[in-house]
Amino acid sequence: QLQFVESGGGLVQPGGSLRLSCAASGSTFDTYDIGWWRQAPGKERETVSCITSSGLIHHYVDSVKGRFTISRVNAWNTVYLQMNNLKPEDTAVYYCLPTDHCSGPFFRRYSLYYWGRGTQVNVSS
């Protein structure tokens, strides 16, 4: 089973940018669709973006469309989330995991995998 570690979070001013990384260990990374989720304080975890195993298809929730870009490098077992024009409402802990199917902006965690620590993103002036 793959292990996933998120990184790249931090404190940024509104309008700034961050690039999150999701690094996986294991040899089957390129067979999985991967998703990013986030959870803001006092709110439920929500989907953000997902990418198919090939990297050819992406989906985004409306709130980040045009600002966030998901990508992957299968040779490096890594998925990225480039976040531009960040807003205070993007403040959350961001998580990545395989999704059972990246077919739209709302997707489910693949049941065999469980949430890690995530990476904290704070957008504040």
PDB file of C-alpha atoms in Angstrom:
ATOM      1  CA  GLN A   1       0.000   0.000   0.000  1.00  0.00           C
ATOM      2  CA  LEU A   2       1.253   3.469  -0.851  1.00  0.00           C
ATOM      3  CA  GLN A   3       2.086   6.070   1.772  1.00  0.00           C
ATOM      4  CA  PHE A   4       1.276   9.719   1.042  1.00  0.00           C
ATOM      5  CA  VAL A   5       2.887  12.830   2.512  1.00  0.00           C
ATOM      6  CA  GLU A   6       1.689  16.364   1.864  1.00  0.00           C
ATOM      7  CA  SER A   7       3.996  19.368   2.017  1.00  0.00           C
ATOM      8  CA  GLY A   8       4.366  22.926   0.822  1.00  0.00           C
ATOM      9  CA  GLY A   9       1.884  24.710   3.016  1.00  0.00           C
ATOM     10  CA  GLY A  10       2.598  27.918   4.873  1.00  0.00           C
ATOM     11  CA  LEU A  11       1.507  31.459   5.542  1.00  0.00           C
ATOM     12  CA  VAL A  12       0.864  33.676   2.547  1.00  0.00           C
ATOM     13  CA  GLN A  13      -0.800  37.010   1.997  1.00  0.00           C
ATOM     14  CA  PRO A  14      -4.003  37.295  -0.022  1.00  0.00           C
ATOM     15  CA  GLY A  15      -3.163  37.222  -3.704  1.00  0.00           C
ATOM     16  CA  GLY A  16      -0.076  35.140  -3.092  1.00  0.00           C
ATOM     17  CA  SER A  17       0.824  31.674  -4.327  1.00  0.00           C
ATOM     18  CA  LEU A  18       1.842  28.322  -2.920  1.00  0.00           C
ATOM     19  CA  ARG A  19       2.607  24.971  -4.477  1.00  0.00           C
ATOM     20  CA  LEU A  20       1.597  21.923  -2.522  1.00  0.00           C
ATOM     21  CA  SER A  21       3.231  18.570  -3.096  1.00  0.00           C
ATOM     22  CA  CYS A  22       1.843  15.105  -2.507  1.00  0.00           C
ATOM     23  CA  ALA A  23       4.613  12.537  -2.489  1.00  0.00           C
ATOM     24  CA  ALA A  24       3.913   8.819  -2.485  1.00  0.00           C
ATOM     25  CA  SER A  25       6.089   5.847  -1.770  1.00  0.00           C
ATOM     26  CA  GLY A  26       5.489   2.647  -3.688  1.00  0.00           C
ATOM     27  CA  SER A  27       5.389   1.282  -7.176  1.00  0.00           C
ATOM     28  CA  THR A  28       1.716   1.540  -8.123  1.00  0.00           C
ATOM     29  CA  PHE A  29       1.314   5.307  -7.888  1.00  0.00           C
ATOM     30  CA  ASP A  30       0.643   5.686 -11.593  1.00  0.00           C
ATOM     31  CA  THR A  31      -2.424   3.456 -11.411  1.00  0.00           C
ATOM     32  CA  TYR A  32      -4.339   5.795  -9.101  1.00  0.00           C
ATOM     33  CA  ASP A  33      -6.464   8.851  -9.652  1.00  0.00           C
ATOM     34  CA  ILE A  34      -5.402  11.341  -6.962  1.00  0.00           C
ATOM     35  CA  GLY A  35      -7.444  13.960  -5.190  1.00  0.00           C
ATOM     36  CA  TRP A  36      -6.826  16.986  -3.014  1.00  0.00           C
ATOM     37  CA  TRP A  37      -9.201  17.791  -0.187  1.00  0.00           C
ATOM     38  CA  ARG A  38      -9.162  20.555   2.399  1.00  0.00           C
ATOM     39  CA  GLN A  39     -10.675  21.163   5.788  1.00  0.00           C
ATOM     40  CA  ALA A  40     -11.091  24.618   7.258  1.00  0.00           C
ATOM     41  CA  PRO A  41     -11.520  25.154  10.999  1.00  0.00           C
ATOM     42  CA  GLY A  42     -15.022  24.246  12.082  1.00  0.00           C
ATOM     43  CA  LYS A  43     -16.002  22.996   8.641  1.00  0.00           C
ATOM     44  CA  GLU A  44     -16.328  19.641   6.966  1.00  0.00           C
ATOM     45  CA  ARG A  45     -13.628  18.329   4.697  1.00  0.00           C
ATOM     46  CA  GLU A  46     -14.317  19.226   1.071  1.00  0.00           C
ATOM     47  CA  THR A  47     -12.968  18.241  -2.300  1.00  0.00           C
ATOM     48  CA  VAL A  48     -10.698  20.668  -4.129  1.00  0.00           C
ATOM     49  CA  SER A  49      -9.315  19.008  -7.237  1.00  0.00           C
ATOM     50  CA  CYS A  50      -8.505  15.620  -8.701  1.00  0.00           C
ATOM     51  CA  ILE A  51      -6.391  14.238 -11.504  1.00  0.00           C
ATOM     52  CA  THR A  52      -6.624  10.969 -13.367  1.00  0.00           C
ATOM     53  CA  SER A  53      -3.838   8.397 -13.285  1.00  0.00           C
ATOM     54  CA  SER A  54      -2.583   9.515 -16.698  1.00  0.00           C
ATOM     55  CA  GLY A  55      -2.645  13.161 -15.721  1.00  0.00           C
ATOM     56  CA  LEU A  56      -4.767  14.033 -18.734  1.00  0.00           C
ATOM     57  CA  ILE A  57      -8.024  14.890 -16.985  1.00  0.00           C
ATOM     58  CA  HIS A  58      -8.456  17.350 -14.109  1.00  0.00           C
ATOM     59  CA  HIS A  59     -11.476  18.533 -12.159  1.00  0.00           C
ATOM     60  CA  TYR A  60     -11.850  21.488  -9.816  1.00  0.00           C
ATOM     61  CA  VAL A  61     -14.518  22.770  -7.513  1.00  0.00           C
ATOM     62  CA  ASP A  62     -15.919  26.123  -8.622  1.00  0.00           C
ATOM     63  CA  SER A  63     -14.347  28.041  -5.744  1.00  0.00           C
ATOM     64  CA  VAL A  64     -10.800  27.306  -6.979  1.00  0.00           C
ATOM     65  CA  LYS A  65     -11.364  27.058 -10.717  1.00  0.00           C
ATOM     66  CA  GLY A  66      -9.032  29.388 -12.594  1.00  0.00           C
ATOM     67  CA  ARG A  67      -6.780  29.825  -9.567  1.00  0.00           C
ATOM     68  CA  PHE A  68      -5.558  26.300  -8.766  1.00  0.00           C
ATOM     69  CA  THR A  69      -3.848  23.849 -11.096  1.00  0.00           C
ATOM     70  CA  ILE A  70      -3.300  20.185 -10.368  1.00  0.00           C
ATOM     71  CA  SER A  71      -0.549  18.196 -12.046  1.00  0.00           C
ATOM     72  CA  ARG A  72       1.458  15.041 -11.548  1.00  0.00           C
ATOM     73  CA  VAL A  73       4.809  13.535 -12.419  1.00  0.00           C
ATOM     74  CA  ASN A  74       4.386   9.787 -12.231  1.00  0.00           C
ATOM     75  CA  ALA A  75       8.115   9.184 -12.556  1.00  0.00           C
ATOM     76  CA  TRP A  76       8.516  11.072  -9.293  1.00  0.00           C
ATOM     77  CA  ASN A  77       5.423   9.647  -7.592  1.00  0.00           C
ATOM     78  CA  THR A  78       4.253  13.191  -6.959  1.00  0.00           C
ATOM     79  CA  VAL A  79       1.118  15.244  -7.454  1.00  0.00           C
ATOM     80  CA  TYR A  80       1.210  19.022  -7.216  1.00  0.00           C
ATOM     81  CA  LEU A  81      -1.382  21.649  -6.483  1.00  0.00           C
ATOM     82  CA  GLN A  82      -0.349  25.083  -7.693  1.00  0.00           C
ATOM     83  CA  MET A  83      -2.443  27.658  -5.889  1.00  0.00           C
ATOM     84  CA  ASN A  84      -2.477  31.229  -7.185  1.00  0.00           C
ATOM     85  CA  ASN A  85      -4.396  34.320  -6.141  1.00  0.00           C
ATOM     86  CA  LEU A  86      -5.002  32.813  -2.734  1.00  0.00           C
ATOM     87  CA  LYS A  87      -7.877  34.101  -0.645  1.00  0.00           C
ATOM     88  CA  PRO A  88      -8.474  33.988   3.110  1.00  0.00           C
ATOM     89  CA  GLU A  89     -11.204  31.415   2.511  1.00  0.00           C
ATOM     90  CA  ASP A  90      -8.560  29.043   1.146  1.00  0.00           C
ATOM     91  CA  THR A  91      -7.160  28.737   4.664  1.00  0.00           C
ATOM     92  CA  ALA A  92      -7.374  25.067   5.578  1.00  0.00           C
ATOM     93  CA  VAL A  93      -5.446  21.875   6.055  1.00  0.00           C
ATOM     94  CA  TYR A  94      -4.926  20.283   2.655  1.00  0.00           C
ATOM     95  CA  TYR A  95      -4.839  16.523   2.143  1.00  0.00           C
ATOM     96  CA  CYS A  96      -4.104  14.241  -0.778  1.00  0.00           C
ATOM     97  CA  LEU A  97      -5.087  10.628  -1.291  1.00  0.00           C
ATOM     98  CA  PRO A  98      -6.142   8.302  -4.052  1.00  0.00           C
ATOM     99  CA  THR A  99      -9.715   8.730  -5.138  1.00  0.00           C
ATOM    100  CA  ASP A 100     -11.881   5.895  -6.353  1.00  0.00           C
ATOM    101  CA  HIS A 101     -12.612   7.805  -9.567  1.00  0.00           C
ATOM    102  CA  CYS A 102     -11.771  11.303 -10.753  1.00  0.00           C
ATOM    103  CA  SER A 103     -14.846  11.967 -12.904  1.00  0.00           C
ATOM    104  CA  GLY A 104     -15.964  15.328 -11.575  1.00  0.00           C
ATOM    105  CA  PRO A 105     -15.265  17.981  -8.940  1.00  0.00           C
ATOM    106  CA  PHE A 106     -16.743  15.868  -6.144  1.00  0.00           C
ATOM    107  CA  PHE A 107     -15.028  12.590  -5.446  1.00  0.00           C
ATOM    108  CA  ARG A 108     -14.479  10.109  -2.684  1.00  0.00           C
ATOM    109  CA  ARG A 109     -11.421   8.894  -0.905  1.00  0.00           C
ATOM    110  CA  TYR A 110     -10.390   5.450  -2.029  1.00  0.00           C
ATOM    111  CA  SER A 111     -11.525   3.355   0.896  1.00  0.00           C
ATOM    112  CA  LEU A 112      -8.250   1.549   1.462  1.00  0.00           C
ATOM    113  CA  TYR A 113      -6.454   4.803   2.296  1.00  0.00           C
ATOM    114  CA  TYR A 114      -6.798   7.002   5.358  1.00  0.00           C
ATOM    115  CA  TRP A 115      -6.165  10.650   6.032  1.00  0.00           C
ATOM    116  CA  GLY A 116      -2.623  11.736   6.838  1.00  0.00           C
ATOM    117  CA  ARG A 117      -1.502  14.890   8.614  1.00  0.00           C
ATOM    118  CA  GLY A 118      -2.040  17.154   5.661  1.00  0.00           C
ATOM    119  CA  THR A 119      -0.324  20.482   5.164  1.00  0.00           C
ATOM    120  CA  GLN A 120      -1.576  23.731   6.649  1.00  0.00           C
ATOM    121  CA  VAL A 121      -2.275  26.702   4.390  1.00  0.00           C
ATOM    122  CA  ASN A 122      -2.919  30.069   6.004  1.00  0.00           C
ATOM    123  CA  VAL A 123      -3.919  33.033   3.889  1.00  0.00           C
ATOM    124  CA  SER A 124      -3.845  36.210   5.898  1.00  0.00           C
ATOM    125  CA  SER A 125      -2.575  39.756   5.772  1.00  0.00           C
TER     126      SER A 125
END
